[in-house]
CSV table of C-alpha atoms in Angstrom, one decimal:
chain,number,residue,atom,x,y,z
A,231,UNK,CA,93.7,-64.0,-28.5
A,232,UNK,CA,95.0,-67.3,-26.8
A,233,UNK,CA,96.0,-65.4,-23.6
A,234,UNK,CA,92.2,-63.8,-23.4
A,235,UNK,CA,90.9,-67.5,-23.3
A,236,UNK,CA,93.0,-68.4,-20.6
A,237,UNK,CA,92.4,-65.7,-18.9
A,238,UNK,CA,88.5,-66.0,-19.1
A,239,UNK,CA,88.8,-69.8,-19.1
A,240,UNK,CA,90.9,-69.4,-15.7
A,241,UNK,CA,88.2,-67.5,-13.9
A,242,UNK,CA,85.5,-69.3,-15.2
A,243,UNK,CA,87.4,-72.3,-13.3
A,244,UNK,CA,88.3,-70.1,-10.3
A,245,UNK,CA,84.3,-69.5,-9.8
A,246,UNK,CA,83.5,-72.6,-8.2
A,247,UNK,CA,85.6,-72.6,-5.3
A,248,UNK,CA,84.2,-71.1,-2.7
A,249,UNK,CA,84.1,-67.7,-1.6
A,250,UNK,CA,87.2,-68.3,0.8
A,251,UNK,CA,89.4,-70.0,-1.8
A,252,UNK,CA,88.5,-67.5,-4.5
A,253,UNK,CA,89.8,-65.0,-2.2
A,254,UNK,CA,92.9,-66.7,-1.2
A,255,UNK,CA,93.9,-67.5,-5.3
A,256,UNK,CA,92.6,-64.0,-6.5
A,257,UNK,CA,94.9,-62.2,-4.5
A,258,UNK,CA,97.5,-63.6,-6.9
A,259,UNK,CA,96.4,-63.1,-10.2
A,260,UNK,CA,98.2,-61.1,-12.3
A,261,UNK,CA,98.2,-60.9,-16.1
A,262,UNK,CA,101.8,-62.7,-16.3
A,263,UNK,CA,100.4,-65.8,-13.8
A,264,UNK,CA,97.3,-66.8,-16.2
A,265,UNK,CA,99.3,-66.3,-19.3
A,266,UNK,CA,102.0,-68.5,-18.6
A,267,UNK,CA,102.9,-72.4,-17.8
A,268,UNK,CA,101.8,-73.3,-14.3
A,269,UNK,CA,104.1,-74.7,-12.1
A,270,UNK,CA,103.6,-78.1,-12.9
A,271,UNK,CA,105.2,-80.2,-15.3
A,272,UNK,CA,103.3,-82.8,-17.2
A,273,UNK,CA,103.0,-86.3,-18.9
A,274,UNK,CA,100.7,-87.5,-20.9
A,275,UNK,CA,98.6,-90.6,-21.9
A,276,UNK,CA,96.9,-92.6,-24.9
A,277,UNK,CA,94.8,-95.7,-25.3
A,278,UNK,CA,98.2,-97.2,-25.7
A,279,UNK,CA,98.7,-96.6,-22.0
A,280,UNK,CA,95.6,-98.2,-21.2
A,281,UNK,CA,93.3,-95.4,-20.8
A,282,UNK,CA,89.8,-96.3,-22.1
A,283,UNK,CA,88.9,-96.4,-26.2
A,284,UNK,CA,85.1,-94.8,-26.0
A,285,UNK,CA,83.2,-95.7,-28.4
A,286,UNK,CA,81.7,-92.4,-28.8
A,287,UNK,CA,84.8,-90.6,-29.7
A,288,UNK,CA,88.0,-91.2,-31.6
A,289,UNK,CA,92.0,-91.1,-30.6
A,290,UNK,CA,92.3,-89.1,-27.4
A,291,UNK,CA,94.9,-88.0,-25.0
A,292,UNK,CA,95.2,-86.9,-21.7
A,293,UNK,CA,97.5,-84.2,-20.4
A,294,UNK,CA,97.7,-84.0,-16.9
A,295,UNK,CA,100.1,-82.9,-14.3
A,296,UNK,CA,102.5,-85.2,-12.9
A,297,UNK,CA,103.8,-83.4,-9.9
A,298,UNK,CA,100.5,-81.7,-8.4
A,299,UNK,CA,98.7,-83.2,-5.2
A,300,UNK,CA,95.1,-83.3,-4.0
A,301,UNK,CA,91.8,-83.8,-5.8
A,302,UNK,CA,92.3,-82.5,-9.4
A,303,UNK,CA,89.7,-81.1,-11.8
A,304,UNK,CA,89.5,-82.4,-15.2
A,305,UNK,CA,88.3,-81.0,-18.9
A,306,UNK,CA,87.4,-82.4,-22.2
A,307,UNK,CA,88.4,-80.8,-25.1
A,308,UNK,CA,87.0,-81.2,-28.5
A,309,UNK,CA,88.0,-79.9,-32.0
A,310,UNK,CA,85.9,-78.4,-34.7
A,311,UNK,CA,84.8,-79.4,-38.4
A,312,UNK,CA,87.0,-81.6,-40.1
A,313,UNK,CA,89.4,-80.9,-37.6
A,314,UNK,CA,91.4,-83.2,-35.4
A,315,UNK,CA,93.4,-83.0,-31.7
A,316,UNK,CA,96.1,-81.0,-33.3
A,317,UNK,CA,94.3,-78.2,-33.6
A,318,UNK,CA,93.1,-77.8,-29.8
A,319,UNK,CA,96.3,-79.5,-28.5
A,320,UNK,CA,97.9,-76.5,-27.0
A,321,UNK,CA,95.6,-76.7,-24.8
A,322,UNK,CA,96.6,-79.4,-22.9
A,323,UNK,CA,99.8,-78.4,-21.9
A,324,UNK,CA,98.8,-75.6,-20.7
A,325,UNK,CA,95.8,-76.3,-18.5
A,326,UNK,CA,98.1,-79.5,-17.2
A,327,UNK,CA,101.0,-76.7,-16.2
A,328,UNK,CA,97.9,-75.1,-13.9
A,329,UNK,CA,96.9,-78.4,-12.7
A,330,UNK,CA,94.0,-79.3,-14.6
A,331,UNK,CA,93.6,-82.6,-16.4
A,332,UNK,CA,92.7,-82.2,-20.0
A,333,UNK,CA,91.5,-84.9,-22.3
A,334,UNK,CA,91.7,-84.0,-25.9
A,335,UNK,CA,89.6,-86.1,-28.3
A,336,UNK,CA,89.3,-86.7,-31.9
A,337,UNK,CA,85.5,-87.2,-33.2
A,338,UNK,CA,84.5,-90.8,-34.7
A,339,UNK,CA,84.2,-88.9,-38.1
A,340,UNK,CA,85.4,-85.5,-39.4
A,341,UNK,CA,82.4,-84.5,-40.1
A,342,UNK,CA,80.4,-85.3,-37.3
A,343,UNK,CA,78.1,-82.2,-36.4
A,344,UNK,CA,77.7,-81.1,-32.6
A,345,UNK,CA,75.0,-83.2,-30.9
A,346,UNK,CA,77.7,-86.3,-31.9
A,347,UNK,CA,80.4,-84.0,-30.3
A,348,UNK,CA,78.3,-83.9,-27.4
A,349,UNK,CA,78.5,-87.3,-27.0
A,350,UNK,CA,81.7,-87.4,-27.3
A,351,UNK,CA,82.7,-84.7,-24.9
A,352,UNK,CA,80.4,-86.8,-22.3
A,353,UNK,CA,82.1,-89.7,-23.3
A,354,UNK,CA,85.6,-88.5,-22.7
A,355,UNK,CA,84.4,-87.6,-19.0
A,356,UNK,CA,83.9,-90.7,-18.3
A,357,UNK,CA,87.4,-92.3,-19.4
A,358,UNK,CA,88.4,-89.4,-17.4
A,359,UNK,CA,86.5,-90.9,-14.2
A,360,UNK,CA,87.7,-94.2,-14.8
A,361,UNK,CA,91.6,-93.0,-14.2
A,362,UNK,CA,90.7,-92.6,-10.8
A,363,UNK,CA,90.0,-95.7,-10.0
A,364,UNK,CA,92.3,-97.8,-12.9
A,365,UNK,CA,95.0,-99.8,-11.0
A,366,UNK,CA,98.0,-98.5,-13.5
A,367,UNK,CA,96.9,-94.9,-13.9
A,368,UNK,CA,99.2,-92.1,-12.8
A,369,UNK,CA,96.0,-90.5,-11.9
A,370,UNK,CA,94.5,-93.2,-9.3
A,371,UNK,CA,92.9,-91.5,-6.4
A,372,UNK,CA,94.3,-87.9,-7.6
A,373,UNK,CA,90.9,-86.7,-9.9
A,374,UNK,CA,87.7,-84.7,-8.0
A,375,UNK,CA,84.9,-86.5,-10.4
A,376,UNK,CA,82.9,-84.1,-9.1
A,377,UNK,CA,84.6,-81.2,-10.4
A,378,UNK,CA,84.1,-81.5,-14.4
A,379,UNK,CA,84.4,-79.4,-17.5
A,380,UNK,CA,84.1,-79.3,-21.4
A,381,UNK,CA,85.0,-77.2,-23.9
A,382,UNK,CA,85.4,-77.1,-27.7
A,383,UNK,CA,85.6,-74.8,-30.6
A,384,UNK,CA,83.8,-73.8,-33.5
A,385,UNK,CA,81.3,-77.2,-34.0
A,386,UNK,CA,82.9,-78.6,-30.8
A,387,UNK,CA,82.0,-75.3,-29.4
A,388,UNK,CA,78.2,-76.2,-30.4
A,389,UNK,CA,78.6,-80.1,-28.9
A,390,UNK,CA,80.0,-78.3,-25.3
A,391,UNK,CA,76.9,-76.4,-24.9
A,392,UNK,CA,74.9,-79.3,-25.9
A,393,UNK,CA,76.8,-81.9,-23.3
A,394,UNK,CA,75.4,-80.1,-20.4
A,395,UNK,CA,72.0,-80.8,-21.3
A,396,UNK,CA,73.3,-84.4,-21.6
A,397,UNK,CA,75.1,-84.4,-18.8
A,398,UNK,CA,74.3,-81.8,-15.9
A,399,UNK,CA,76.7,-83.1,-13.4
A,400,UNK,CA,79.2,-80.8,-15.8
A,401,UNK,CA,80.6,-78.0,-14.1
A,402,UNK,CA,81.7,-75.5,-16.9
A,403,UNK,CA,81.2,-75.1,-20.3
A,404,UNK,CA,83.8,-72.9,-22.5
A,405,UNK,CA,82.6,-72.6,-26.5
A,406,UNK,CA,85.1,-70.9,-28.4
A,407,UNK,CA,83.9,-69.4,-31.5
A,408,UNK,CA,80.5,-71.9,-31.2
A,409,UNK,CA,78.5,-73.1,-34.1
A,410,UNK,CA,75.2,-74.5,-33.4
A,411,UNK,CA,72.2,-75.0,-36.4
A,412,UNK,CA,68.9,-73.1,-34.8
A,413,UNK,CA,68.6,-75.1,-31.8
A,414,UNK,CA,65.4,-75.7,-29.8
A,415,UNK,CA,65.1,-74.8,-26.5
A,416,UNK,CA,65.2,-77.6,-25.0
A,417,UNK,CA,68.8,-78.5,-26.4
A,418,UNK,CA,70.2,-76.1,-24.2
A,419,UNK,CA,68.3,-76.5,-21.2
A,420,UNK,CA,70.3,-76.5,-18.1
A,421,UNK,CA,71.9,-74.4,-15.6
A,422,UNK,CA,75.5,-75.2,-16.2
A,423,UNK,CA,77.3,-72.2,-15.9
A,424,UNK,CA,78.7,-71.4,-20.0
A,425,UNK,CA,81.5,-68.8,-21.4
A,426,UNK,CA,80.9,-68.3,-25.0
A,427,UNK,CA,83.6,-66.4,-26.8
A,428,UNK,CA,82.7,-65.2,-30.4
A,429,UNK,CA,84.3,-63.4,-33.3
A,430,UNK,CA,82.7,-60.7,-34.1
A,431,UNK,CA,83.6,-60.9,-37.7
A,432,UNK,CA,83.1,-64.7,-38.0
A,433,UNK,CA,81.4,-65.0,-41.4
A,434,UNK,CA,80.9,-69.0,-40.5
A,435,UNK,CA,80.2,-69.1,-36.4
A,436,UNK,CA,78.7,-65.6,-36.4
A,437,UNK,CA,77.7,-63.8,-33.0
């Protein structure tokens, strides 16, 4: 199932270059390449590294590649219900491998439903951002701001969808296995491009 999201998660990414570089990378793609590491290897980074505590989240960390070069894209990951960055953290090496930063968070309280994990998956965007510019990040100079993600799953599934109406400078949303309560229209309007996976057989997150 993991190698499905990548796959899906990978073109998702891919379809925002344009026409030209799509193209060039496609040409490439087999089912091997978007299942395994990337070429890059990786480090990673806490608050205890002097990234930035935001308040809207908990405990974060960021994966990101430490041997790539150019403008890098970025995502922020979110966990679901009473769930914390363990549970999600395969994710980051992987997406880091492939050369995109990741930012996995925990949420201020277990229990926080998905307009909070909204928040916090804007929040985490911005500590992103701010590596590009901090003096002592790895990461000064090497992020594209402009080219941002977020993805979560089950109730951080709900809060991705609802972060692009927050913030609709997002480029991507991913929601695996989304739960949202009956939201009104207006909670999920924008035109952010969004890849919902669902289990059919989910009694909790159902299609």
């Amino acid at each position: 199932m993991l190698s499905r999201f990548i796959r899906i998660l990978l073109i998702l990414w891919l379809s925002h270059a344009s026409a030209i570089s799509i193209a060039q990378s496609c040409s490439s793609i087999t089912l091997a390449s978007i299942t395994n590491s990337g070429p890059y290897t990786y480090g990673t980074m806490n608050q205890n590294d002097g990234i930035r505590n935001g308040p809207d989240y908990g405990n974060a960390t960021i994966y990101y590649p430490t041997n790539a070069s150019g403008s890098l894209a970025s995502v922020a990951i979110v966990p679901g219900f009473v769930s914390i960055q363990s549970s999600v953290a395969g994710w980051g090496p992987f997406l880091a491998s492939h050369g995109i930063v990741t930012i996995i968070i925990d949420t201020n309280g277990l229990f926080d439903f998905p307009p909070a994990r909204a928040a916090a998956l804007v929040d985490a965007l911005e500590t992103v951002r701010e590596e590009n510019s901090r003096t002592a990040s790895p990461l000064l100079g090497q992020l594209d701001i402009n080219r941002q993600a977020v993805m979560g799953w089950s109730m951080g599934g709900g809060g991705a969808q609802l972060a692009a109406s927050l913030d609709p400078s997002i480029k991507a949303v991913v929601a695996l296995c989304p739960w949202l309560s009956v939201p009104s229209s207006s909670d999920l309007d924008h035109s952010v491009p969004t890849l919902i996976l669902s289990g059919e057989n989910d009694p909790v997150a159902a299609p």
